[in-house]
Amino acid sequence: ASEIWVLDKLALREDLIAEIVVELTTLVSAAARKKLAATYNLQEFTDPLVAEAEISAVLQTIKKVSTKGLISLAETLQTDGRLKPYLLLAALRERQLGFLEAALSVMTRRSLEHVRSVIDRANLDPVKDLLKTARIPDLMYDDFWKEIKTSRQKRNF
């Protein structure tokens, strides 16, 4: 389990650029997943634990990235096949809207301004269209919409 602890520590290092932290997180996650599988042979329990730790480390990294750097980070995650719907939803739940917007921009190939406008002001149908273009599973639309509405309400108070 010490490999999982490393994920959180990596995210706290201020001297590493975000893309390097993300790459290291991938390597450590893979090693942790492999070791836990070999040690306990309970992947149905250990894989979600490792995935949660990886998401936590990425979200910690995102907090320290400039708005400009968020696009680059989202592109790195997309290239690595790690820009997943559950990561976007976790970022949205933590109110990391800049990353959500950057990620959706990368995934849909739409401008950051367009994505921001949809997230900030659009009703449900344009939001669903954006999520569909990003290949977010439609079973997750309600969760995204609920969090977007909550985010809007909190911003307006």
CSV table of N, CA and C in Angstrom, one decimal:
chain,number,residue,atom,x,y,z
A,1,ALA,N,0.8,-1.2,0.0
A,1,ALA,CA,0.0,0.0,0.0
A,1,ALA,C,0.9,1.3,0.0
A,2,SER,N,2.2,1.1,0.2
A,2,SER,CA,3.0,2.3,0.3
A,2,SER,C,3.1,3.0,-1.1
A,3,GLU,N,2.9,2.2,-2.2
A,3,GLU,CA,2.9,2.8,-3.5
A,3,GLU,C,1.8,3.8,-3.7
A,4,ILE,N,0.6,3.5,-3.1
A,4,ILE,CA,-0.5,4.4,-3.2
A,4,ILE,C,-0.2,5.7,-2.5
A,5,TRP,N,0.4,5.6,-1.3
A,5,TRP,CA,0.8,6.8,-0.6
A,5,TRP,C,1.7,7.7,-1.4
A,6,VAL,N,2.5,7.1,-2.2
A,6,VAL,CA,3.5,7.9,-3.1
A,6,VAL,C,2.7,8.8,-4.1
A,7,LEU,N,1.5,8.3,-4.5
A,7,LEU,CA,0.7,9.1,-5.5
A,7,LEU,C,0.4,10.5,-4.9
A,8,ASP,N,-0.1,10.5,-3.6
A,8,ASP,CA,-0.4,11.7,-3.0
A,8,ASP,C,0.8,12.6,-2.8
A,9,LYS,N,1.9,12.0,-2.4
A,9,LYS,CA,3.2,12.8,-2.2
A,9,LYS,C,3.7,13.4,-3.5
A,10,LEU,N,3.5,12.7,-4.6
A,10,LEU,CA,4.0,13.2,-5.9
A,10,LEU,C,3.2,14.5,-6.2
A,11,ALA,N,1.9,14.4,-5.9
A,11,ALA,CA,1.0,15.6,-6.3
A,11,ALA,C,1.4,16.8,-5.5
A,12,LEU,N,2.0,16.6,-4.4
A,12,LEU,CA,2.4,17.8,-3.5
A,12,LEU,C,3.7,18.4,-3.8
A,13,ARG,N,4.5,17.8,-4.7
A,13,ARG,CA,5.8,18.3,-5.0
A,13,ARG,C,5.7,19.5,-6.0
A,14,GLU,N,6.1,20.7,-5.5
A,14,GLU,CA,5.9,21.9,-6.3
A,14,GLU,C,7.0,22.0,-7.4
A,15,ASP,N,8.0,21.3,-7.3
A,15,ASP,CA,9.1,21.5,-8.3
A,15,ASP,C,9.0,20.6,-9.5
A,16,LEU,N,7.9,19.8,-9.6
A,16,LEU,CA,7.7,18.9,-10.8
A,16,LEU,C,6.6,19.6,-11.6
A,17,ILE,N,6.8,19.6,-12.9
A,17,ILE,CA,5.7,20.1,-13.8
A,17,ILE,C,4.6,19.1,-13.8
A,18,ALA,N,3.4,19.6,-14.1
A,18,ALA,CA,2.2,18.7,-14.1
A,18,ALA,C,2.3,17.5,-14.9
A,19,GLU,N,2.8,17.6,-16.2
A,19,GLU,CA,2.8,16.5,-17.1
A,19,GLU,C,3.7,15.4,-16.5
A,20,ILE,N,4.8,15.8,-15.8
A,20,ILE,CA,5.7,14.8,-15.2
A,20,ILE,C,5.0,14.1,-14.1
A,21,VAL,N,4.3,14.9,-13.3
A,21,VAL,CA,3.6,14.3,-12.2
A,21,VAL,C,2.5,13.3,-12.7
A,22,VAL,N,1.8,13.6,-13.7
A,22,VAL,CA,0.8,12.7,-14.3
A,22,VAL,C,1.5,11.5,-14.8
A,23,GLU,N,2.6,11.6,-15.5
A,23,GLU,CA,3.3,10.4,-16.0
A,23,GLU,C,3.8,9.5,-14.9
A,24,LEU,N,4.4,10.1,-13.8
A,24,LEU,CA,4.8,9.4,-12.7
A,24,LEU,C,3.6,8.7,-12.0
A,25,THR,N,2.5,9.4,-11.9
A,25,THR,CA,1.3,8.8,-11.3
A,25,THR,C,0.9,7.6,-12.0
A,26,THR,N,1.0,7.6,-13.4
A,26,THR,CA,0.6,6.5,-14.2
A,26,THR,C,1.5,5.3,-13.8
A,27,LEU,N,2.8,5.5,-13.8
A,27,LEU,CA,3.8,4.5,-13.5
A,27,LEU,C,3.6,3.9,-12.1
A,28,VAL,N,3.4,4.8,-11.1
A,28,VAL,CA,3.2,4.3,-9.7
A,28,VAL,C,1.9,3.6,-9.6
A,29,SER,N,0.8,4.0,-10.3
A,29,SER,CA,-0.5,3.4,-10.2
A,29,SER,C,-0.4,2.0,-10.8
A,30,ALA,N,0.3,1.8,-11.9
A,30,ALA,CA,0.5,0.5,-12.5
A,30,ALA,C,1.2,-0.4,-11.6
A,31,ALA,N,2.3,0.1,-11.0
A,31,ALA,CA,3.1,-0.7,-10.0
A,31,ALA,C,2.3,-1.1,-8.8
A,32,ALA,N,1.5,-0.2,-8.3
A,32,ALA,CA,0.7,-0.5,-7.1
A,32,ALA,C,-0.4,-1.5,-7.5
A,33,ARG,N,-1.0,-1.3,-8.6
A,33,ARG,CA,-2.1,-2.2,-9.1
A,33,ARG,C,-1.5,-3.7,-9.2
A,34,LYS,N,-0.3,-3.8,-9.8
A,34,LYS,CA,0.3,-5.1,-10.0
A,34,LYS,C,0.7,-5.7,-8.7
A,35,LYS,N,1.3,-4.9,-7.8
A,35,LYS,CA,1.7,-5.5,-6.5
A,35,LYS,C,0.5,-5.9,-5.6
A,36,LEU,N,-0.5,-5.1,-5.6
A,36,LEU,CA,-1.7,-5.5,-4.9
A,36,LEU,C,-2.4,-6.7,-5.4
A,37,ALA,N,-2.4,-6.8,-6.8
A,37,ALA,CA,-3.0,-8.0,-7.4
A,37,ALA,C,-2.2,-9.2,-7.0
A,38,ALA,N,-0.8,-9.1,-7.1
A,38,ALA,CA,0.0,-10.3,-6.8
A,38,ALA,C,-0.1,-10.6,-5.3
A,39,THR,N,-0.1,-9.6,-4.4
A,39,THR,CA,-0.1,-9.9,-3.0
A,39,THR,C,-1.5,-10.4,-2.5
A,40,TYR,N,-2.6,-9.8,-2.9
A,40,TYR,CA,-3.9,-10.1,-2.4
A,40,TYR,C,-4.8,-10.9,-3.3
A,41,ASN,N,-4.5,-10.8,-4.6
A,41,ASN,CA,-5.4,-11.4,-5.6
A,41,ASN,C,-6.8,-11.1,-5.4
A,42,LEU,N,-7.1,-9.8,-5.1
A,42,LEU,CA,-8.4,-9.3,-4.9
A,42,LEU,C,-8.6,-8.0,-5.8
A,43,GLN,N,-8.4,-8.2,-7.1
A,43,GLN,CA,-8.5,-7.0,-8.0
A,43,GLN,C,-9.8,-6.3,-7.9
A,44,GLU,N,-10.9,-7.0,-7.6
A,44,GLU,CA,-12.2,-6.3,-7.6
A,44,GLU,C,-12.2,-5.3,-6.4
A,45,PHE,N,-11.4,-5.5,-5.4
A,45,PHE,CA,-11.3,-4.5,-4.3
A,45,PHE,C,-10.1,-3.6,-4.5
A,46,THR,N,-9.0,-4.1,-4.9
A,46,THR,CA,-7.8,-3.3,-5.0
A,46,THR,C,-7.7,-2.3,-6.2
A,47,ASP,N,-8.3,-2.7,-7.3
A,47,ASP,CA,-8.3,-1.9,-8.5
A,47,ASP,C,-9.0,-0.5,-8.3
A,48,PRO,N,-10.2,-0.6,-7.7
A,48,PRO,CA,-10.9,0.7,-7.4
A,48,PRO,C,-10.1,1.6,-6.4
A,49,LEU,N,-9.4,0.9,-5.4
A,49,LEU,CA,-8.6,1.7,-4.5
A,49,LEU,C,-7.5,2.4,-5.2
A,50,VAL,N,-6.8,1.7,-6.1
A,50,VAL,CA,-5.7,2.3,-6.8
A,50,VAL,C,-6.2,3.4,-7.8
A,51,ALA,N,-7.4,3.2,-8.4
A,51,ALA,CA,-8.0,4.2,-9.3
A,51,ALA,C,-8.3,5.4,-8.5
A,52,GLU,N,-8.9,5.3,-7.3
A,52,GLU,CA,-9.3,6.4,-6.5
A,52,GLU,C,-8.0,7.2,-6.1
A,53,ALA,N,-7.0,6.5,-5.7
A,53,ALA,CA,-5.7,7.2,-5.4
A,53,ALA,C,-5.1,8.0,-6.5
A,54,GLU,N,-5.2,7.4,-7.7
A,54,GLU,CA,-4.7,8.0,-8.9
A,54,GLU,C,-5.5,9.3,-9.2
A,55,ILE,N,-6.8,9.2,-9.1
A,55,ILE,CA,-7.7,10.4,-9.3
A,55,ILE,C,-7.3,11.5,-8.3
A,56,SER,N,-7.2,11.1,-7.1
A,56,SER,CA,-6.8,12.0,-6.0
A,56,SER,C,-5.5,12.8,-6.4
A,57,ALA,N,-4.5,12.0,-6.8
A,57,ALA,CA,-3.2,12.6,-7.1
A,57,ALA,C,-3.3,13.6,-8.3
A,58,VAL,N,-4.1,13.2,-9.3
A,58,VAL,CA,-4.3,14.0,-10.5
A,58,VAL,C,-5.0,15.3,-10.1
A,59,LEU,N,-6.1,15.2,-9.2
A,59,LEU,CA,-6.8,16.4,-8.8
A,59,LEU,C,-5.9,17.3,-8.0
A,60,GLN,N,-5.0,16.7,-7.1
A,60,GLN,CA,-4.1,17.6,-6.4
A,60,GLN,C,-3.2,18.3,-7.3
A,61,THR,N,-2.8,17.7,-8.4
A,61,THR,CA,-1.9,18.3,-9.3
A,61,THR,C,-2.6,19.4,-10.1
A,62,ILE,N,-3.8,19.2,-10.4
A,62,ILE,CA,-4.6,20.2,-11.2
A,62,ILE,C,-4.7,21.5,-10.4
A,63,LYS,N,-4.8,21.4,-9.1
A,63,LYS,CA,-5.0,22.6,-8.3
A,63,LYS,C,-3.8,23.6,-8.4
A,64,LYS,N,-2.7,23.1,-8.8
A,64,LYS,CA,-1.5,23.9,-8.9
A,64,LYS,C,-1.1,24.3,-10.3
A,65,VAL,N,-2.0,24.0,-11.3
A,65,VAL,CA,-1.7,24.2,-12.7
A,65,VAL,C,-2.4,25.5,-13.1
A,66,SER,N,-1.6,26.3,-13.9
A,66,SER,CA,-2.2,27.6,-14.4
A,66,SER,C,-3.3,27.2,-15.4
A,67,THR,N,-4.2,28.2,-15.7
A,67,THR,CA,-5.2,28.0,-16.6
A,67,THR,C,-4.6,27.6,-18.0
A,68,LYS,N,-3.6,28.2,-18.4
A,68,LYS,CA,-2.9,27.9,-19.7
A,68,LYS,C,-2.4,26.4,-19.6
A,69,GLY,N,-1.9,26.0,-18.5
A,69,GLY,CA,-1.3,24.7,-18.4
A,69,GLY,C,-2.4,23.6,-18.3
A,70,LEU,N,-3.6,23.9,-18.0
A,70,LEU,CA,-4.7,22.9,-18.0
A,70,LEU,C,-4.9,22.3,-19.3
A,71,ILE,N,-4.9,23.0,-20.4
A,71,ILE,CA,-5.0,22.4,-21.7
A,71,ILE,C,-3.9,21.4,-22.0
A,72,SER,N,-2.7,21.8,-21.7
A,72,SER,CA,-1.6,20.9,-21.9
A,72,SER,C,-1.7,19.6,-21.1
A,73,LEU,N,-2.1,19.8,-19.8
A,73,LEU,CA,-2.3,18.6,-19.0
A,73,LEU,C,-3.4,17.8,-19.5
A,74,ALA,N,-4.5,18.4,-19.9
A,74,ALA,CA,-5.7,17.6,-20.5
A,74,ALA,C,-5.2,16.8,-21.8
A,75,GLU,N,-4.4,17.5,-22.6
A,75,GLU,CA,-3.9,16.8,-23.8
A,75,GLU,C,-3.0,15.6,-23.4
A,76,THR,N,-2.2,15.8,-22.4
A,76,THR,CA,-1.3,14.7,-21.9
A,76,THR,C,-2.2,13.5,-21.5
A,77,LEU,N,-3.2,13.8,-20.7
A,77,LEU,CA,-4.1,12.8,-20.2
A,77,LEU,C,-4.8,12.1,-21.3
A,78,GLN,N,-5.2,12.9,-22.3
A,78,GLN,CA,-6.0,12.3,-23.5
A,78,GLN,C,-5.0,11.4,-24.3
A,79,THR,N,-3.8,11.9,-24.5
A,79,THR,CA,-2.8,11.0,-25.2
A,79,THR,C,-2.6,9.7,-24.5
A,80,ASP,N,-2.5,9.8,-23.2
A,80,ASP,CA,-2.3,8.6,-22.4
A,80,ASP,C,-3.5,7.7,-22.2
A,81,GLY,N,-4.7,8.2,-22.7
A,81,GLY,CA,-5.9,7.4,-22.5
A,81,GLY,C,-6.5,7.5,-21.1
A,82,ARG,N,-6.1,8.6,-20.4
A,82,ARG,CA,-6.5,8.7,-19.0
A,82,ARG,C,-7.5,9.8,-18.7
A,83,LEU,N,-7.9,10.5,-19.8
A,83,LEU,CA,-8.9,11.6,-19.6
A,83,LEU,C,-10.3,10.9,-19.7
A,84,LYS,N,-10.7,10.4,-18.5
A,84,LYS,CA,-11.9,9.6,-18.4
A,84,LYS,C,-13.0,10.3,-17.8
A,85,PRO,N,-14.3,9.9,-18.1
A,85,PRO,CA,-15.4,10.6,-17.5
A,85,PRO,C,-15.4,10.7,-16.0
A,86,TYR,N,-15.0,9.7,-15.3
A,86,TYR,CA,-15.0,9.7,-13.9
A,86,TYR,C,-14.0,10.7,-13.3
A,87,LEU,N,-12.9,11.0,-14.0
A,87,LEU,CA,-12.0,12.0,-13.6
A,87,LEU,C,-12.6,13.4,-13.8
A,88,LEU,N,-13.3,13.6,-14.9
A,88,LEU,CA,-14.0,14.9,-15.2
A,88,LEU,C,-15.1,15.1,-14.1
A,89,LEU,N,-15.8,14.1,-13.8
A,89,LEU,CA,-16.9,14.2,-12.8
A,89,LEU,C,-16.3,14.5,-11.4
A,90,ALA,N,-15.2,13.9,-11.1
A,90,ALA,CA,-14.5,14.1,-9.8
A,90,ALA,C,-14.0,15.6,-9.8
A,91,ALA,N,-13.4,16.1,-10.9
A,91,ALA,CA,-13.0,17.5,-10.9
A,91,ALA,C,-14.1,18.4,-10.8
A,92,LEU,N,-15.3,18.1,-11.4
A,92,LEU,CA,-16.4,19.0,-11.3
A,92,LEU,C,-17.0,19.0,-9.8
A,93,ARG,N,-17.0,17.8,-9.2
A,93,ARG,CA,-17.4,17.8,-7.8
A,93,ARG,C,-16.5,18.6,-6.9
A,94,GLU,N,-15.2,18.7,-7.2
A,94,GLU,CA,-14.3,19.5,-6.4
A,94,GLU,C,-14.3,20.9,-6.9
A,95,ARG,N,-15.2,21.3,-7.8
A,95,ARG,CA,-15.3,22.6,-8.4
A,95,ARG,C,-14.0,23.1,-9.1
A,96,GLN,N,-13.4,22.2,-9.7
A,96,GLN,CA,-12.2,22.5,-10.5
A,96,GLN,C,-12.7,22.7,-12.0
A,97,LEU,N,-13.4,23.8,-12.2
A,97,LEU,CA,-14.1,24.0,-13.4
A,97,LEU,C,-13.1,24.3,-14.6
A,98,GLY,N,-12.0,24.9,-14.2
A,98,GLY,CA,-11.0,25.2,-15.3
A,98,GLY,C,-10.5,23.9,-15.9
A,99,PHE,N,-10.3,22.9,-15.1
A,99,PHE,CA,-9.9,21.6,-15.7
A,99,PHE,C,-11.0,21.0,-16.5
A,100,LEU,N,-12.2,21.0,-15.9
A,100,LEU,CA,-13.3,20.4,-16.6
A,100,LEU,C,-13.5,21.0,-18.0
A,101,GLU,N,-13.4,22.4,-18.1
A,101,GLU,CA,-13.5,23.1,-19.3
A,101,GLU,C,-12.4,22.7,-20.3
A,102,ALA,N,-11.2,22.7,-19.8
A,102,ALA,CA,-10.0,22.3,-20.6
A,102,ALA,C,-10.2,20.9,-21.1
A,103,ALA,N,-10.6,20.0,-20.3
A,103,ALA,CA,-10.7,18.6,-20.7
A,103,ALA,C,-11.8,18.4,-21.7
A,104,LEU,N,-12.9,19.0,-21.5
A,104,LEU,CA,-14.0,19.0,-22.5
A,104,LEU,C,-13.6,19.6,-23.8
A,105,SER,N,-12.8,20.7,-23.7
A,105,SER,CA,-12.3,21.3,-25.0
A,105,SER,C,-11.4,20.4,-25.7
A,106,VAL,N,-10.5,19.7,-25.1
A,106,VAL,CA,-9.7,18.7,-25.7
A,106,VAL,C,-10.5,17.5,-26.3
A,107,MET,N,-11.4,17.0,-25.5
A,107,MET,CA,-12.2,15.9,-25.9
A,107,MET,C,-13.1,16.1,-27.1
A,108,THR,N,-13.6,17.4,-27.1
A,108,THR,CA,-14.6,17.7,-28.2
A,108,THR,C,-14.0,18.5,-29.3
A,109,ARG,N,-12.8,19.0,-29.1
A,109,ARG,CA,-12.1,19.8,-30.1
A,109,ARG,C,-12.9,21.1,-30.4
A,110,ARG,N,-13.6,21.5,-29.4
A,110,ARG,CA,-14.2,22.8,-29.4
A,110,ARG,C,-13.4,23.8,-28.6
A,111,SER,N,-13.6,25.1,-28.9
A,111,SER,CA,-12.8,26.1,-28.2
A,111,SER,C,-13.1,26.1,-26.7
A,112,LEU,N,-12.2,26.6,-26.0
A,112,LEU,CA,-12.3,26.7,-24.5
A,112,LEU,C,-13.5,27.7,-24.2
A,113,GLU,N,-13.6,28.7,-25.0
A,113,GLU,CA,-14.6,29.7,-24.8
A,113,GLU,C,-16.0,29.1,-25.0
A,114,HIS,N,-16.1,28.3,-26.1
A,114,HIS,CA,-17.4,27.6,-26.3
A,114,HIS,C,-17.8,26.7,-25.2
A,115,VAL,N,-16.9,25.9,-24.7
A,115,VAL,CA,-17.1,25.0,-23.6
A,115,VAL,C,-17.5,25.7,-22.4
A,116,ARG,N,-16.7,26.8,-22.1
A,116,ARG,CA,-17.0,27.6,-20.9
A,116,ARG,C,-18.4,28.2,-20.9
A,117,SER,N,-18.8,28.7,-22.1
A,117,SER,CA,-20.1,29.2,-22.3
A,117,SER,C,-21.2,28.2,-22.0
A,118,VAL,N,-21.1,27.0,-22.5
A,118,VAL,CA,-22.0,25.9,-22.3
A,118,VAL,C,-22.1,25.6,-20.8
A,119,ILE,N,-21.0,25.4,-20.2
A,119,ILE,CA,-20.9,25.0,-18.8
A,119,ILE,C,-21.5,26.2,-17.9
A,120,ASP,N,-21.2,27.4,-18.3
A,120,ASP,CA,-21.7,28.5,-17.4
A,120,ASP,C,-23.2,28.9,-17.6
A,121,ARG,N,-23.7,28.7,-18.9
A,121,ARG,CA,-25.0,29.4,-19.1
A,121,ARG,C,-26.0,28.5,-19.8
A,122,ALA,N,-25.6,27.4,-20.5
A,122,ALA,CA,-26.6,26.7,-21.3
A,122,ALA,C,-27.5,25.9,-20.5
A,123,ASN,N,-28.7,25.6,-21.1
A,123,ASN,CA,-29.6,24.7,-20.5
A,123,ASN,C,-29.2,23.2,-20.7
A,124,LEU,N,-30.0,22.3,-20.3
A,124,LEU,CA,-29.6,20.9,-20.3
A,124,LEU,C,-29.3,20.3,-21.7
A,125,ASP,N,-30.0,20.7,-22.7
A,125,ASP,CA,-29.8,20.1,-24.0
A,125,ASP,C,-28.4,20.4,-24.6
A,126,PRO,N,-27.9,21.6,-24.6
A,126,PRO,CA,-26.6,21.9,-25.1
A,126,PRO,C,-25.5,21.2,-24.2
A,127,VAL,N,-25.7,21.1,-22.9
A,127,VAL,CA,-24.8,20.4,-22.0
A,127,VAL,C,-24.7,19.0,-22.4
A,128,LYS,N,-25.9,18.4,-22.6
A,128,LYS,CA,-25.9,16.9,-23.0
A,128,LYS,C,-25.2,16.8,-24.4
A,129,ASP,N,-25.4,17.7,-25.3
A,129,ASP,CA,-24.7,17.6,-26.6
A,129,ASP,C,-23.2,17.7,-26.4
A,130,LEU,N,-22.8,18.5,-25.6
A,130,LEU,CA,-21.3,18.7,-25.3
A,130,LEU,C,-20.8,17.4,-24.7
A,131,LEU,N,-21.5,16.8,-23.7
A,131,LEU,CA,-21.1,15.6,-23.1
A,131,LEU,C,-21.1,14.4,-24.1
A,132,LYS,N,-22.1,14.4,-24.9
A,132,LYS,CA,-22.2,13.3,-26.0
A,132,LYS,C,-21.0,13.4,-26.9
A,133,THR,N,-20.6,14.6,-27.3
A,133,THR,CA,-19.5,14.8,-28.2
A,133,THR,C,-18.2,14.4,-27.5
A,134,ALA,N,-18.1,14.6,-26.2
A,134,ALA,CA,-16.9,14.2,-25.5
A,134,ALA,C,-17.0,12.7,-25.1
A,135,ARG,N,-18.0,12.0,-25.6
A,135,ARG,CA,-18.2,10.5,-25.3
A,135,ARG,C,-18.3,10.2,-23.9
A,136,ILE,N,-19.0,11.1,-23.2
A,136,ILE,CA,-19.3,10.8,-21.8
A,136,ILE,C,-20.5,9.8,-21.8
A,137,PRO,N,-20.5,8.7,-21.1
A,137,PRO,CA,-21.7,7.8,-21.1
A,137,PRO,C,-23.0,8.5,-20.7
A,138,ASP,N,-24.0,8.3,-21.4
A,138,ASP,CA,-25.3,9.0,-21.1
A,138,ASP,C,-25.8,8.7,-19.7
A,139,LEU,N,-25.4,7.6,-19.2
A,139,LEU,CA,-25.8,7.3,-17.8
A,139,LEU,C,-25.2,8.3,-16.8
A,140,MET,N,-24.2,9.0,-17.2
A,140,MET,CA,-23.5,10.0,-16.3
A,140,MET,C,-24.1,11.4,-16.5
A,141,TYR,N,-24.9,11.6,-17.5
A,141,TYR,CA,-25.4,13.0,-17.8
A,141,TYR,C,-26.1,13.6,-16.6
A,142,ASP,N,-26.9,12.9,-15.9
A,142,ASP,CA,-27.6,13.5,-14.8
A,142,ASP,C,-26.7,13.9,-13.7
A,143,ASP,N,-25.6,13.1,-13.4
A,143,ASP,CA,-24.6,13.5,-12.4
A,143,ASP,C,-23.9,14.7,-12.8
A,144,PHE,N,-23.5,14.8,-14.1
A,144,PHE,CA,-22.8,16.0,-14.6
A,144,PHE,C,-23.7,17.2,-14.5
A,145,TRP,N,-25.0,17.1,-14.9
A,145,TRP,CA,-25.9,18.2,-14.9
A,145,TRP,C,-26.2,18.7,-13.5
A,146,LYS,N,-26.4,17.7,-12.5
A,146,LYS,CA,-26.6,18.1,-11.1
A,146,LYS,C,-25.4,18.9,-10.6
A,147,GLU,N,-24.2,18.5,-10.9
A,147,GLU,CA,-23.0,19.2,-10.4
A,147,GLU,C,-22.8,20.5,-11.0
A,148,ILE,N,-23.1,20.6,-12.3
A,148,ILE,CA,-23.0,21.9,-13.0
A,148,ILE,C,-24.0,22.9,-12.4
A,149,LYS,N,-25.2,22.5,-12.2
A,149,LYS,CA,-26.2,23.4,-11.6
A,149,LYS,C,-25.8,23.8,-10.2
A,150,THR,N,-25.3,22.9,-9.4
A,150,THR,CA,-24.8,23.2,-8.1
A,150,THR,C,-23.6,24.2,-8.2
A,151,SER,N,-22.8,24.0,-9.1
A,151,SER,CA,-21.6,24.9,-9.3
A,151,SER,C,-22.1,26.3,-9.6
A,152,ARG,N,-23.1,26.4,-10.5
A,152,ARG,CA,-23.7,27.7,-10.9
A,152,ARG,C,-24.3,28.4,-9.7
A,153,GLN,N,-25.0,27.6,-8.9
A,153,GLN,CA,-25.7,28.2,-7.7
A,153,GLN,C,-24.7,28.8,-6.7
A,154,LYS,N,-23.6,28.0,-6.5
A,154,LYS,CA,-22.6,28.4,-5.5
A,154,LYS,C,-21.9,29.7,-6.1
A,155,ARG,N,-21.7,29.7,-7.4
A,155,ARG,CA,-21.0,30.9,-7.9
A,155,ARG,C,-21.8,32.2,-7.8
A,156,ASN,N,-23.1,32.0,-7.9
A,156,ASN,CA,-24.0,33.2,-7.9
A,156,ASN,C,-24.3,33.7,-6.4
A,157,PHE,N,-23.8,33.0,-5.4
A,157,PHE,CA,-24.1,33.4,-4.1
A,157,PHE,C,-22.9,34.0,-3.5
